[in-house]
mmCIF file of C-alpha atoms in Angstrom:
data_model
loop_
_atom_site.group_PDB
_atom_site.id
_atom_site.type_symbol
_atom_site.label_atom_id
_atom_site.label_comp_id
_atom_site.label_asym_id
_atom_site.label_seq_id
_atom_site.Cartn_x
_atom_site.Cartn_y
_atom_site.Cartn_z
ATOM 1 C CA MET A 1 106.774 90.796 286.514
ATOM 2 C CA SER A 2 105.641 91.110 290.323
ATOM 3 C CA HIS A 3 104.342 88.400 291.870
ATOM 4 C CA GLN A 4 100.199 89.594 291.626
ATOM 5 C CA LEU A 5 101.232 89.559 287.982
ATOM 6 C CA ALA A 6 102.463 86.563 288.298
ATOM 7 C CA ALA A 7 99.482 85.072 290.574
ATOM 8 C CA ARG A 8 97.210 86.643 287.893
ATOM 9 C CA ILE A 9 98.925 84.575 285.484
ATOM 10 C CA ALA A 10 99.040 81.796 287.204
ATOM 11 C CA GLY A 11 94.938 81.849 287.961
ATOM 12 C CA PHE A 12 94.169 82.026 283.662
ATOM 13 C CA LEU A 13 96.530 79.018 283.150
ATOM 14 C CA PHE A 14 94.747 77.444 285.496
ATOM 15 C CA LEU A 15 91.486 78.566 284.514
ATOM 16 C CA ILE A 16 92.626 76.975 280.969
ATOM 17 C CA SER A 17 94.125 74.288 282.121
ATOM 18 C CA THR A 18 91.113 72.665 283.275
ATOM 19 C CA SER A 19 88.838 73.871 280.048
ATOM 20 C CA SER A 20 90.692 72.504 277.622
ATOM 21 C CA TYR A 21 91.125 68.791 280.247
ATOM 22 C CA MET A 22 87.373 68.844 280.459
ATOM 23 C CA TYR A 23 85.974 69.494 276.645
ATOM 24 C CA ALA A 24 88.237 67.311 275.879
ATOM 25 C CA ASP A 25 86.982 63.848 278.429
ATOM 26 C CA THR A 26 83.703 65.102 276.911
ATOM 27 C CA ILE A 27 84.501 64.855 273.291
ATOM 28 C CA LEU A 28 86.505 61.822 273.660
ATOM 29 C CA SER A 29 84.057 59.473 276.358
ATOM 30 C CA PRO A 30 81.383 58.761 273.796
ATOM 31 C CA LEU A 31 83.752 57.841 271.360
ATOM 32 C CA LEU A 32 85.520 56.030 273.905
ATOM 33 C CA ARG A 33 83.587 53.659 274.824
ATOM 34 C CA LEU A 34 81.896 51.770 272.328
ATOM 35 C CA PRO A 35 82.427 48.213 271.579
ATOM 36 C CA ASP A 36 83.848 49.496 268.082
ATOM 37 C CA PHE A 37 85.722 52.286 269.241
ATOM 38 C CA LEU A 38 88.899 51.603 266.787
ATOM 39 C CA ASN A 39 86.098 51.807 263.729
ATOM 40 C CA GLN A 40 84.833 55.471 265.394
ATOM 41 C CA ALA A 41 89.194 56.331 265.456
ATOM 42 C CA ALA A 42 89.442 56.405 261.886
ATOM 43 C CA GLN A 43 86.280 57.625 261.432
ATOM 44 C CA ASN A 44 86.218 60.890 263.586
ATOM 45 C CA GLN A 45 90.105 61.726 264.140
ATOM 46 C CA SER A 46 89.610 65.716 263.454
ATOM 47 C CA THR A 47 87.910 64.829 266.818
ATOM 48 C CA LEU A 48 90.875 62.893 268.064
ATOM 49 C CA ALA A 49 93.285 65.491 266.823
ATOM 50 C CA LEU A 50 91.250 68.227 268.981
ATOM 51 C CA ALA A 51 91.382 66.414 271.674
ATOM 52 C CA SER A 52 94.806 65.223 271.496
ATOM 53 C CA LEU A 53 96.087 69.490 270.793
ATOM 54 C CA LEU A 54 93.169 70.257 274.132
ATOM 55 C CA GLU A 55 95.980 67.835 275.912
ATOM 56 C CA PHE A 56 98.255 69.022 275.570
ATOM 57 C CA ILE A 57 97.579 72.372 275.862
ATOM 58 C CA ASN A 58 96.346 71.775 279.352
ATOM 59 C CA CYS A 59 100.374 69.305 280.366
ATOM 60 C CA ALA A 60 101.915 72.689 278.630
ATOM 61 C CA ALA A 61 99.496 75.416 281.851
ATOM 62 C CA VAL A 62 99.924 72.708 284.010
ATOM 63 C CA VAL A 63 104.010 73.161 283.707
ATOM 64 C CA GLY A 64 103.017 76.396 283.554
ATOM 65 C CA ILE A 65 101.560 76.957 286.823
ATOM 66 C CA ALA A 66 104.080 75.812 288.966
ATOM 67 C CA ILE A 67 107.091 78.094 286.948
ATOM 68 C CA VAL A 68 104.915 81.626 287.034
ATOM 69 C CA ILE A 69 103.808 80.628 290.404
ATOM 70 C CA TYR A 70 108.040 79.050 291.661
ATOM 71 C CA PRO A 71 109.496 83.055 292.822
ATOM 72 C CA ILE A 72 106.796 83.367 295.009
ATOM 73 C CA ILE A 73 107.013 79.719 296.838
ATOM 74 C CA LYS A 74 109.948 79.916 297.166
ATOM 75 C CA ARG A 75 109.719 82.964 299.118
ATOM 76 C CA TYR A 76 108.302 80.348 301.850
ATOM 77 C CA SER A 77 109.930 76.702 300.961
ATOM 78 C CA GLU A 78 112.509 75.999 298.315
ATOM 79 C CA ARG A 79 111.348 72.965 298.815
ATOM 80 C CA VAL A 80 107.993 72.497 298.231
ATOM 81 C CA ALA A 81 108.513 75.133 294.893
ATOM 82 C CA ILE A 82 110.866 72.605 293.311
ATOM 83 C CA GLY A 83 109.048 69.495 294.240
ATOM 84 C CA TYR A 84 105.927 71.384 292.874
ATOM 85 C CA ILE A 85 107.383 71.904 289.438
ATOM 86 C CA ALA A 86 108.496 68.244 289.379
ATOM 87 C CA GLY A 87 104.958 66.558 290.240
ATOM 88 C CA ARG A 88 103.318 69.031 287.977
ATOM 89 C CA VAL A 89 106.281 67.701 284.888
ATOM 90 C CA ILE A 90 105.202 64.523 286.356
ATOM 91 C CA GLU A 91 101.843 65.176 285.341
ATOM 92 C CA ALA A 92 102.080 67.031 281.842
ATOM 93 C CA ALA A 93 104.247 63.613 281.340
ATOM 94 C CA MET A 94 102.367 61.160 282.038
ATOM 95 C CA LEU A 95 98.974 62.376 280.102
ATOM 96 C CA THR A 96 100.919 63.561 277.147
ATOM 97 C CA SER A 97 101.441 59.797 276.799
ATOM 98 C CA GLY A 98 98.404 59.468 277.163
ATOM 99 C CA ALA A 99 97.265 62.727 274.651
ATOM 100 C CA VAL A 100 99.872 60.733 271.578
ATOM 101 C CA MET A 101 97.840 57.681 271.970
ATOM 102 C CA LEU A 102 95.668 59.322 271.106
ATOM 103 C CA MET A 103 96.730 59.681 267.749
ATOM 104 C CA THR A 104 97.375 55.606 267.872
ATOM 105 C CA PHE A 105 94.059 54.974 267.541
ATOM 106 C CA GLY A 106 93.053 56.624 264.647
ATOM 107 C CA ALA A 107 95.401 55.054 262.972
ATOM 108 C CA MET A 108 94.932 51.622 264.401
ATOM 109 C CA GLY A 109 91.445 52.197 263.203
ATOM 110 C CA GLU A 110 92.163 53.071 259.573
ATOM 111 C CA LYS A 111 94.150 49.515 259.333
ATOM 112 C CA LEU A 112 91.651 48.098 260.077
ATOM 113 C CA ALA A 113 89.109 48.169 257.707
ATOM 114 C CA VAL A 114 91.937 45.963 255.822
ATOM 115 C CA SER A 115 92.171 44.096 257.619
ATOM 116 C CA SER A 116 91.323 40.497 258.264
ATOM 117 C CA VAL A 117 88.895 38.580 260.963
ATOM 118 C CA MET A 118 92.443 37.778 262.487
ATOM 119 C CA HIS A 119 94.204 40.201 262.367
ATOM 120 C CA SER A 120 91.217 42.798 263.108
ATOM 121 C CA GLU A 121 90.906 40.634 266.491
ATOM 122 C CA GLN A 122 94.288 41.547 266.878
ATOM 123 C CA LEU A 123 94.279 45.244 266.184
ATOM 124 C CA TYR A 124 91.369 45.397 269.309
ATOM 125 C CA ILE A 125 92.837 43.549 271.678
ATOM 126 C CA MET A 126 96.200 45.748 271.118
ATOM 127 C CA GLY A 127 93.575 49.221 271.206
ATOM 128 C CA SER A 128 92.343 47.703 274.210
ATOM 129 C CA ALA A 129 95.914 47.340 276.366
ATOM 130 C CA LEU A 130 96.587 51.011 274.903
ATOM 131 C CA LYS A 131 92.958 52.237 276.691
ATOM 132 C CA THR A 132 93.940 51.031 279.056
ATOM 133 C CA GLU A 133 97.597 51.774 279.532
ATOM 134 C CA ARG A 134 96.167 55.389 278.804
ATOM 135 C CA TYR A 135 93.765 54.760 282.037
ATOM 136 C CA PHE A 136 96.380 54.683 284.143
ATOM 137 C CA SER A 137 98.680 56.349 282.692
ATOM 138 C CA PHE A 138 96.508 58.987 283.451
ATOM 139 C CA LEU A 139 96.001 57.788 287.066
ATOM 140 C CA MET A 140 99.674 57.597 287.789
ATOM 141 C CA GLY A 141 99.435 61.918 286.258
ATOM 142 C CA MET A 142 97.095 62.117 289.164
ATOM 143 C CA ILE A 143 98.787 60.910 291.996
ATOM 144 C CA ALA A 144 102.066 63.400 291.510
ATOM 145 C CA LEU A 145 99.256 66.255 291.646
ATOM 146 C CA ALA A 146 97.820 64.855 294.146
ATOM 147 C CA ILE A 147 100.910 64.807 296.683
ATOM 148 C CA PHE A 148 102.123 67.347 295.181
ATOM 149 C CA GLY A 149 99.487 69.955 295.103
ATOM 150 C CA PHE A 150 98.461 68.483 298.844
ATOM 151 C CA LEU A 151 101.953 70.352 299.779
ATOM 152 C CA LEU A 152 101.496 73.374 297.997
ATOM 153 C CA ASN A 153 98.331 73.567 299.192
ATOM 154 C CA ILE A 154 100.652 73.237 303.104
ATOM 155 C CA THR A 155 103.048 76.024 302.134
ATOM 156 C CA LEU A 156 99.691 78.263 300.877
ATOM 157 C CA PHE A 157 97.618 77.237 304.315
ATOM 158 C CA LYS A 158 100.949 78.119 306.639
ATOM 159 C CA TYR A 159 101.753 81.121 305.557
ATOM 160 C CA ARG A 160 97.718 82.263 304.685
ATOM 161 C CA LEU A 161 98.958 83.067 300.808
ATOM 162 C CA VAL A 162 95.399 83.084 300.689
ATOM 163 C CA PRO A 163 92.439 82.000 302.501
ATOM 164 C CA ARG A 164 92.712 79.103 304.322
ATOM 165 C CA VAL A 165 89.637 78.240 303.973
ATOM 166 C CA LEU A 166 90.504 78.124 299.994
ATOM 167 C CA ALA A 167 94.322 75.927 301.241
ATOM 168 C CA GLY A 168 92.300 73.964 303.684
ATOM 169 C CA LEU A 169 89.162 72.343 300.316
ATOM 170 C CA GLY A 170 92.607 72.485 298.917
ATOM 171 C CA LEU A 171 94.276 70.210 300.922
ATOM 172 C CA LEU A 172 91.290 67.543 300.986
ATOM 173 C CA GLY A 173 90.695 67.925 297.589
ATOM 174 C CA TYR A 174 93.355 66.758 297.301
ATOM 175 C CA VAL A 175 93.101 64.327 299.498
ATOM 176 C CA MET A 176 89.823 62.873 298.144
ATOM 177 C CA LEU A 177 91.682 63.002 294.598
ATOM 178 C CA LEU A 178 94.199 60.348 296.001
ATOM 179 C CA LEU A 179 92.316 58.237 297.520
ATOM 180 C CA LYS A 180 89.919 58.001 294.393
ATOM 181 C CA VAL A 181 92.923 57.502 292.855
ATOM 182 C CA LEU A 182 94.613 54.776 294.602
ATOM 183 C CA PHE A 183 91.011 53.060 294.965
ATOM 184 C CA ASP A 184 90.538 53.738 291.290
ATOM 185 C CA PHE A 185 94.086 52.266 291.097
ATOM 186 C CA PHE A 186 93.592 48.863 293.180
ATOM 187 C CA ASP A 187 90.293 48.296 292.012
ATOM 188 C CA VAL A 188 88.468 48.906 294.850
ATOM 189 C CA SER A 189 85.292 49.023 294.708
ATOM 190 C CA MET A 190 85.170 52.292 297.034
ATOM 191 C CA GLY A 191 83.957 56.422 296.755
ATOM 192 C CA GLY A 192 82.586 57.538 293.458
ATOM 193 C CA ALA A 193 82.634 60.193 291.048
ATOM 194 C CA TRP A 194 81.817 62.695 293.926
ATOM 195 C CA MET A 195 85.095 62.403 295.346
ATOM 196 C CA TYR A 196 86.868 65.123 292.447
ATOM 197 C CA ILE A 197 84.301 67.328 294.020
ATOM 198 C CA PRO A 198 86.447 69.472 296.740
ATOM 199 C CA GLY A 199 89.383 69.283 294.521
ATOM 200 C CA GLY A 200 87.645 70.051 290.774
ATOM 201 C CA LEU A 201 86.250 72.683 292.985
ATOM 202 C CA PHE A 202 89.604 73.883 294.703
ATOM 203 C CA GLU A 203 90.445 74.385 291.310
ATOM 204 C CA LEU A 204 88.006 76.853 289.905
ATOM 205 C CA LEU A 205 87.928 79.019 293.104
ATOM 206 C CA LEU A 206 91.681 79.103 293.071
ATOM 207 C CA PRO A 207 92.150 80.463 290.248
ATOM 208 C CA LEU A 208 89.424 83.281 289.971
ATOM 209 C CA TRP A 209 91.094 84.814 294.245
ATOM 210 C CA LEU A 210 94.240 84.646 292.147
ATOM 211 C CA ILE A 211 92.968 86.627 289.346
ATOM 212 C CA PHE A 212 91.137 89.402 291.342
ATOM 213 C CA ARG A 213 93.194 89.535 294.787
ATOM 214 C CA GLY A 214 96.700 87.797 294.250
ATOM 215 C CA PHE A 215 98.664 86.219 296.563
ATOM 216 C CA ASP A 216 98.742 88.228 300.436
ATOM 217 C CA LEU A 217 102.356 88.657 300.905
ATOM 218 C CA SER A 218 101.792 89.890 304.552
ATOM 219 C CA VAL A 219 103.167 86.936 306.119
ATOM 220 C CA GLU A 220 106.644 87.342 305.909
ATOM 221 C CA PRO A 221 108.510 84.249 305.586
ATOM 222 C CA GLN A 222 110.675 82.956 308.511
ATOM 223 C CA ALA A 223 114.336 82.999 308.470
ATOM 224 C CA GLY A 224 116.009 79.918 307.179
ATOM 225 C CA ILE A 225 112.616 79.267 306.446
ATOM 226 C CA SER A 226 113.738 78.496 301.685
ATOM 227 C CA GLY A 227 115.521 75.451 302.073
ATOM 228 C CA LYS A 228 112.611 73.983 304.296
#
């Protein structure tokens, strides 16, 4: 596979990843925020199944991105290339566990329909606990993405594999993502949803650049750099 073809495939995988996860979140958020979310889950199992499938597609796509660009990044830093794969695998594992929980909500909702009042309360307690676990799995996945995405963008910036303005936006975006996730993880009331904007913009512009322009490989890696 040529490096430019790999770049284009990575670009399409970025778009698939972003669009699939965003659509899954769009159809899930209104449902899971309802007080009777387990009842709603039982009545909307097709929605849960679709969202779970979309989240799985996202997980497969993010790992695919790291694998496809591995030979390119390895030329400049083997450790970053391997680390980026590791980070994306961690992210995918965390998000996959959350996707599986969606189908659990549907099963719990079905049991709720034939349960006593006391048993219903227990199911909602368990459901709320699973919903919290899903949320923290998401945060852990985003921590891995932010750290290894930042390291990737250092390499992109240093060797001008993409325009430095774009790589700089990636560096800013992943720093902001890490701060936002850490604030949420420790329940610190700072920042807001706007902190996702730089990273979201980067993950929209980067794939478009990769699809239409690819990586600029004109800067040769330094001798012996692949192990750094």
